[in-house]
Short mmCIF file of C-alpha atoms in Angstrom, two decimals:
data_model
loop_
_atom_site.label_atom_id
_atom_site.label_comp_id
_atom_site.label_asym_id
_atom_site.label_seq_id
_atom_site.Cartn_x
_atom_site.Cartn_y
_atom_site.Cartn_z
CA MET A 165 24.69 -29.98 25.39
CA ASP A 166 24.43 -32.89 27.84
CA SER A 167 20.99 -33.10 29.48
CA LYS A 168 22.73 -34.77 32.44
CA LEU A 169 24.16 -31.41 33.40
CA ILE A 170 20.97 -31.40 35.41
CA LYS A 171 21.07 -34.47 37.60
CA GLN A 172 19.47 -33.43 40.88
CA VAL A 173 16.02 -31.83 40.85
CA THR A 174 14.26 -30.25 43.82
CA VAL A 175 10.53 -29.58 43.82
CA VAL A 176 9.35 -26.86 46.21
CA GLY A 177 5.66 -27.18 47.01
CA THR A 178 3.77 -30.47 46.75
CA GLY A 179 0.30 -29.54 45.66
CA VAL A 180 -1.32 -30.81 42.47
CA ILE A 181 1.25 -29.18 40.17
CA GLY A 182 4.26 -29.94 42.35
CA ASN A 183 3.31 -33.59 42.63
CA GLY A 184 2.75 -33.71 38.89
CA TRP A 185 6.30 -32.47 38.35
CA ILE A 186 7.65 -35.03 40.81
CA ALA A 187 5.88 -37.85 38.97
CA ARG A 188 7.27 -36.70 35.59
CA PHE A 189 10.82 -36.26 36.89
CA LEU A 190 10.78 -39.69 38.52
CA ALA A 191 9.31 -41.31 35.39
CA GLN A 192 12.22 -39.90 33.38
CA GLY A 193 14.80 -41.38 35.75
CA TYR A 194 15.77 -38.36 37.86
CA ASP A 195 16.58 -38.12 41.55
CA VAL A 196 14.04 -35.82 43.17
CA ILE A 197 14.05 -34.03 46.50
CA ALA A 198 10.68 -32.58 47.50
CA THR A 199 9.99 -30.02 50.19
CA ASP A 200 6.84 -28.50 51.63
CA PRO A 201 6.14 -26.97 55.06
CA ALA A 202 2.72 -28.61 55.49
CA LYS A 203 2.62 -31.36 58.14
CA SER A 204 0.86 -33.91 55.93
CA ALA A 205 2.75 -32.99 52.76
CA GLU A 206 4.88 -36.11 52.50
CA SER A 207 2.02 -38.59 52.87
CA ARG A 208 -0.15 -36.65 50.38
CA MET A 209 2.77 -36.47 47.96
CA ARG A 210 3.47 -40.21 48.04
CA THR A 211 -0.25 -40.99 47.61
CA ALA A 212 -0.34 -38.69 44.58
CA ILE A 213 2.71 -40.36 43.02
CA ASP A 214 1.18 -43.81 43.57
CA LYS A 215 -2.01 -42.64 41.81
CA ALA A 216 -0.09 -41.27 38.84
CA TRP A 217 2.27 -44.22 38.44
CA PRO A 218 -0.10 -46.63 36.59
CA ALA A 219 -0.63 -44.03 33.85
CA LEU A 220 3.11 -43.48 33.62
CA LEU A 221 3.68 -47.22 33.37
CA LYS A 222 1.20 -47.33 30.50
CA LYS A 223 2.88 -44.38 28.79
CA GLY A 224 6.34 -45.82 29.31
CA LEU A 225 9.07 -45.20 31.90
CA ALA A 226 12.74 -44.41 31.42
CA ALA A 227 15.05 -47.32 32.20
CA GLU A 228 16.26 -45.66 35.43
CA ALA A 229 12.79 -44.62 36.61
CA SER A 230 11.88 -45.50 40.18
CA LYS A 231 9.69 -44.10 42.93
CA ASP A 232 12.55 -44.96 45.28
CA ARG A 233 14.52 -42.03 43.88
CA LEU A 234 12.20 -39.62 45.71
CA THR A 235 13.29 -38.03 49.00
CA PHE A 236 11.23 -35.69 51.17
CA GLU A 237 13.20 -33.00 52.99
CA PRO A 238 11.11 -30.61 55.14
CA ASN A 239 13.97 -28.13 55.47
CA LEU A 240 13.96 -25.83 52.42
CA THR A 241 17.62 -24.85 52.74
CA LYS A 242 18.78 -28.47 52.78
CA ALA A 243 16.39 -29.40 49.98
CA VAL A 244 17.81 -26.89 47.49
CA LEU A 245 21.47 -27.02 48.54
CA ASN A 246 22.72 -29.47 45.87
CA ALA A 247 19.99 -29.13 43.26
CA ASP A 248 20.79 -28.39 39.62
CA LEU A 249 17.22 -27.24 38.99
CA ILE A 250 14.62 -26.07 41.51
CA GLN A 251 10.96 -26.18 40.42
CA GLU A 252 8.92 -23.80 42.60
CA ASN A 253 5.17 -24.36 43.02
CA ALA A 254 3.99 -22.06 45.81
CA PRO A 255 0.51 -20.45 45.78
CA GLU A 256 -0.04 -17.59 43.31
CA ARG A 257 0.77 -14.74 45.66
CA ILE A 258 3.46 -12.33 44.49
CA GLU A 259 5.02 -11.48 47.86
CA LEU A 260 5.07 -15.13 48.93
CA LYS A 261 6.75 -16.25 45.71
CA GLN A 262 9.24 -13.37 45.73
CA THR A 263 10.32 -14.16 49.29
CA LEU A 264 10.50 -17.90 48.61
CA ILE A 265 12.54 -17.49 45.43
CA GLN A 266 14.82 -15.01 47.22
CA THR A 267 15.48 -17.66 49.89
CA ILE A 268 16.11 -20.33 47.27
CA ASP A 269 18.49 -17.95 45.47
CA GLN A 270 20.48 -17.44 48.68
CA HIS A 271 21.04 -21.15 49.31
CA ALA A 272 21.08 -22.84 45.89
CA LYS A 273 24.27 -23.56 43.94
CA SER A 274 25.42 -20.61 41.84
CA ASP A 275 24.67 -22.39 38.54
CA ALA A 276 21.32 -23.90 39.59
CA ILE A 277 18.26 -22.91 37.57
CA ILE A 278 15.28 -21.59 39.55
CA ALA A 279 12.08 -22.28 37.63
CA SER A 280 8.66 -21.10 38.78
CA SER A 281 5.47 -22.90 37.76
CA THR A 282 3.47 -19.69 38.09
CA SER A 283 0.49 -19.49 35.77
CA GLY A 284 0.34 -15.72 35.65
CA ILE A 285 3.17 -13.80 37.36
CA MET A 286 5.94 -12.40 35.15
CA PRO A 287 9.52 -13.60 35.79
CA SER A 288 10.86 -10.02 36.10
CA THR A 289 8.62 -9.65 39.13
CA LEU A 290 9.79 -12.95 40.63
CA GLN A 291 13.49 -12.15 40.27
CA GLU A 292 13.35 -8.65 41.80
CA LYS A 293 14.78 -9.63 45.20
CA CYS A 294 17.40 -12.11 43.97
CA LYS A 295 21.17 -11.66 44.00
CA LYS A 296 21.41 -13.88 40.91
CA PRO A 297 18.26 -12.94 38.98
CA GLU A 298 19.77 -14.18 35.71
CA ARG A 299 18.97 -17.81 36.64
CA VAL A 300 15.27 -17.24 37.44
CA ILE A 301 12.71 -18.26 34.80
CA VAL A 302 9.08 -19.25 34.51
CA ALA A 303 8.49 -22.86 33.48
CA HIS A 304 4.71 -23.09 33.47
CA PRO A 305 3.20 -26.57 32.95
CA PHE A 306 -0.34 -27.87 32.53
CA ASN A 307 -2.27 -30.37 34.63
CA PRO A 308 -1.63 -33.30 34.72
CA VAL A 309 2.02 -32.34 34.46
CA TYR A 310 3.14 -35.96 34.25
CA LEU A 311 1.27 -36.39 30.93
CA VAL A 312 0.61 -33.01 29.27
CA PRO A 313 3.84 -32.03 27.45
CA LEU A 314 3.53 -28.24 27.10
CA VAL A 315 5.74 -26.09 29.30
CA GLU A 316 5.92 -22.33 28.74
CA ILE A 317 9.46 -21.02 29.22
CA VAL A 318 9.66 -17.30 29.98
CA GLY A 319 12.69 -15.23 30.90
CA GLY A 320 12.62 -11.97 32.80
CA LYS A 321 14.47 -8.73 32.09
CA LYS A 322 17.60 -10.06 33.82
CA THR A 323 17.39 -13.72 32.76
CA SER A 324 20.42 -15.14 30.97
CA SER A 325 19.89 -16.57 27.48
CA ASP A 326 22.16 -19.45 28.50
CA VAL A 327 19.74 -20.32 31.32
CA ILE A 328 16.85 -20.33 28.84
CA ASN A 329 18.80 -22.66 26.52
CA ARG A 330 19.73 -25.00 29.36
CA ALA A 331 16.12 -25.08 30.55
CA VAL A 332 14.79 -25.85 27.06
CA TYR A 333 17.26 -28.69 26.67
CA PHE A 334 16.34 -30.11 30.07
CA TYR A 335 12.56 -29.99 29.56
CA GLU A 336 12.96 -31.55 26.13
CA SER A 337 14.98 -34.32 27.76
CA ILE A 338 12.01 -35.18 30.00
CA LYS A 339 9.70 -35.49 26.96
CA MET A 340 8.10 -32.06 27.18
CA LYS A 341 7.37 -29.46 24.50
CA PRO A 342 8.98 -26.19 25.64
CA LEU A 343 7.32 -23.08 24.22
CA VAL A 344 9.80 -20.22 24.58
CA ILE A 345 7.89 -16.95 24.95
CA SER A 346 9.89 -13.99 23.63
CA ASN A 347 8.21 -11.23 25.64
CA GLU A 348 6.81 -11.72 29.13
CA ILE A 349 3.17 -10.95 29.80
CA GLU A 350 0.78 -11.73 32.66
CA GLY A 351 -0.76 -15.17 32.14
CA HIS A 352 1.80 -16.08 29.46
CA VAL A 353 0.13 -17.51 26.30
CA ALA A 354 -1.93 -20.65 26.87
CA ASP A 355 -3.60 -19.44 30.06
CA ARG A 356 -4.64 -16.21 28.35
CA LEU A 357 -6.33 -18.25 25.61
CA MET A 358 -8.02 -20.54 28.13
CA GLU A 359 -9.10 -17.55 30.21
CA ALA A 360 -10.89 -16.00 27.21
CA ILE A 361 -12.89 -19.19 26.62
CA TRP A 362 -13.55 -19.56 30.36
CA ARG A 363 -14.98 -16.03 30.62
CA GLU A 364 -17.25 -16.57 27.63
CA ALA A 365 -18.36 -19.94 29.05
CA LEU A 366 -19.35 -18.27 32.32
CA HIS A 367 -21.38 -15.67 30.43
CA LEU A 368 -23.23 -18.40 28.49
CA VAL A 369 -24.18 -20.15 31.74
CA ASN A 370 -24.98 -16.90 33.56
CA ASP A 371 -27.24 -15.68 30.73
CA GLY A 372 -29.13 -18.97 30.55
CA ILE A 373 -27.88 -19.76 27.05
CA ALA A 374 -26.30 -23.11 27.90
CA THR A 375 -25.63 -25.43 30.83
CA THR A 376 -22.13 -26.42 31.92
CA GLU A 377 -22.63 -29.77 30.19
CA GLU A 378 -23.73 -28.11 26.94
CA VAL A 379 -20.76 -25.74 26.97
CA ASP A 380 -18.40 -28.69 27.48
CA ALA A 381 -20.08 -30.64 24.68
CA ALA A 382 -19.73 -27.64 22.34
CA ILE A 383 -15.95 -27.81 22.80
CA ILE A 384 -15.51 -31.59 23.01
CA TYR A 385 -17.41 -32.49 19.84
CA GLY A 386 -16.58 -29.34 17.86
CA PRO A 387 -13.49 -27.13 17.93
CA GLY A 388 -11.73 -29.19 20.60
CA LEU A 389 -11.30 -32.10 18.19
CA ARG A 390 -9.63 -29.88 15.61
CA TRP A 391 -7.64 -27.79 18.08
CA ALA A 392 -5.96 -30.93 19.44
CA LEU A 393 -4.16 -31.26 16.10
CA MET A 394 -4.09 -27.81 14.51
CA GLY A 395 -4.88 -25.06 17.00
CA PRO A 396 -7.04 -22.04 16.14
CA PHE A 397 -4.94 -20.57 13.34
CA LEU A 398 -4.48 -23.68 11.19
CA THR A 399 -8.09 -24.71 11.85
CA LEU A 400 -9.29 -21.42 10.35
CA HIS A 401 -6.67 -21.60 7.59
CA LEU A 402 -8.44 -24.73 6.36
CA ALA A 403 -11.81 -22.98 6.70
CA GLY A 404 -10.75 -20.62 3.91
CA GLY A 405 -10.66 -23.30 1.24
CA GLU A 406 -7.89 -23.29 -1.36
CA GLN A 407 -6.93 -19.69 -0.54
CA GLY A 408 -6.62 -20.56 3.13
CA MET A 409 -6.36 -17.82 5.74
CA LYS A 410 -6.48 -15.03 3.13
CA HIS A 411 -10.02 -15.97 2.05
CA MET A 412 -11.10 -16.76 5.63
CA LEU A 413 -10.14 -13.26 6.81
CA GLU A 414 -11.83 -11.63 3.82
CA GLN A 415 -15.05 -13.57 4.42
CA PHE A 416 -15.27 -13.69 8.20
CA GLY A 417 -13.04 -10.80 9.25
CA PRO A 418 -15.91 -8.26 9.37
CA ALA A 419 -17.66 -10.43 11.99
CA LEU A 420 -14.89 -9.55 14.44
CA LYS A 421 -16.51 -6.14 14.83
CA LEU A 422 -19.81 -7.68 15.91
CA PRO A 423 -20.44 -7.94 19.68
CA TRP A 424 -20.56 -11.73 19.73
CA THR A 425 -18.29 -12.27 22.71
CA LYS A 426 -17.95 -10.77 26.18
CA LEU A 427 -14.31 -10.91 27.20
CA VAL A 428 -14.92 -9.04 30.46
CA ALA A 429 -15.75 -11.68 33.06
CA PRO A 430 -19.24 -11.73 34.55
CA GLU A 431 -19.60 -11.00 38.26
CA LEU A 432 -19.15 -14.25 40.14
CA THR A 433 -22.36 -13.99 42.09
CA GLU A 434 -23.61 -16.62 44.51
CA GLU A 435 -26.26 -17.59 41.96
CA LEU A 436 -23.71 -18.11 39.16
CA THR A 437 -21.38 -19.97 41.50
CA ASN A 438 -24.17 -22.32 42.52
CA GLN A 439 -25.14 -22.88 38.88
CA VAL A 440 -21.62 -23.81 37.87
CA VAL A 441 -21.02 -26.05 40.89
CA ALA A 442 -24.38 -27.82 40.50
CA GLY A 443 -23.81 -28.27 36.78
CA CYS A 444 -20.43 -29.92 37.30
CA GLN A 445 -21.83 -32.15 40.04
CA GLN A 446 -24.63 -33.25 37.73
CA GLN A 447 -22.17 -33.98 34.92
CA THR A 448 -20.02 -36.15 37.17
CA ALA A 449 -22.79 -37.82 39.18
CA GLY A 450 -21.73 -41.25 40.44
CA ARG A 451 -18.05 -40.79 39.53
CA SER A 452 -15.37 -39.72 41.98
CA ILE A 453 -12.61 -37.25 41.15
CA SER A 454 -10.15 -40.16 41.27
CA GLN A 455 -12.18 -42.09 38.68
CA LEU A 456 -12.40 -39.02 36.46
CA GLU A 457 -8.65 -38.45 36.73
CA GLN A 458 -7.98 -42.05 35.73
CA ARG A 459 -10.26 -41.74 32.70
CA ARG A 460 -8.60 -38.44 31.77
CA ASP A 461 -5.13 -39.96 32.01
CA HIS A 462 -5.96 -42.95 29.82
CA PHE A 463 -7.56 -40.66 27.25
CA LEU A 464 -4.57 -38.31 27.22
CA ILE A 465 -2.12 -41.16 26.68
CA GLU A 466 -4.04 -42.38 23.63
CA LEU A 467 -4.54 -38.83 22.35
CA LEU A 468 -0.82 -38.06 22.67
CA GLN A 469 -0.03 -41.22 20.72
CA LEU A 470 -2.45 -40.11 18.02
CA LEU A 471 -0.96 -36.60 17.94
CA GLU A 472 2.53 -38.02 17.58
CA LYS A 473 1.31 -40.13 14.65
CA TYR A 474 -0.21 -37.22 12.75
CA TRP A 475 2.09 -34.37 13.77
CA PRO A 476 5.44 -35.90 14.80
CA GLY A 477 7.35 -32.81 13.70
CA ALA A 478 5.73 -30.30 16.05
CA ASN A 479 8.64 -28.25 17.38
CA LEU A 480 7.71 -25.42 19.71
CA SER A 481 11.13 -24.30 20.86
CA GLY A 482 12.52 -23.73 17.39
CA ARG A 483 15.36 -26.18 18.07
CA VAL A 484 16.48 -28.44 15.20
#
C-alpha cells in the first residue's frame, strides 16, 4: 500500500491538539490545510507551529518538510473539499462533534478518511449522522502530538476494515505508533489508564497524604522510569522473579482485594481545586509554560531515542 494515497491533509480545529497534528504533518512533508472559525485562529496556529519547529528540527524533518506547505482556509467546506484525510479536533461535546463530522461527511471526497481526535467519545456515536459512516474513525493522539508517537485507532460499528488499514498505514508513515483497539469503549485505552492514576492522585492530595510535587516525584523516580520501557504488565512480570507473572500474581494477587485505591473520583471542591492549582504553581515557580514545554520537548526527543535503542521492535498495530 502506497502511503502517498493520502497526499492532502486537512486539520479541523486549531487548538493545542490540532496545532500539534499540523506540526507533525508538516514535519513529515505533507501539504496541510487548516480551518477554524475563531477570528484569531490563524495567528495562534502559526505561532504554535513556530514554537514546535525547533524541536522538530532537532528530532529530524522529512526531506520535503516545510512550514510553507501550510494553508489556512476559514471556510470549512472549502477546507475539506480535496482532502484525503480530515483530522477533526473540535471540543469534546457530542452534539457539536456529530454535527461537524456530518458536515465534513457531506462535503469531503467519497474516499476521504474522517478521523476524530476525541479522547473519550466512541466512533459509533460520531458516525451516527453520516451518509458514509464507514470512513469515520477515532485517531486519538497524545500531547505534544508532534513528538509523542502513540495514536489510538478505533473503528465504529459501521467503520470499514479497509479504512482502518489505510489509516494505520498512513499514521505509521508519519512516524507514529498506531494502537488498533478491537472494541470501542469510552476513553479508549490510554486515557482510561491515565484517568485511574489521576483520580488516585487527587485523593492523595485531597486527603493530605501527599502534595502535587510529591505525587509527581512518586511517578517520575519510581514506576514512570520502568513504564517508559515496559508498561505495567512487563514491569510486574519482572517483579515475579524467574517465574515471572505467575509468581507475582500468586504473591501479590490477594492484595487486589484490599481497599488500597479509590477509583471513584473525589468531589472537586473549591478547596481541592485551590490545593492542586497552588501546588502546580509552586512546582513551576519562575518558569513559564513556554519554558516548561521546551524542556519537555527536549526530554521527549532524548527519551524516544533511548526507547528506540532498547525496544526497536515495539509494534502496536500487529503489522509485520
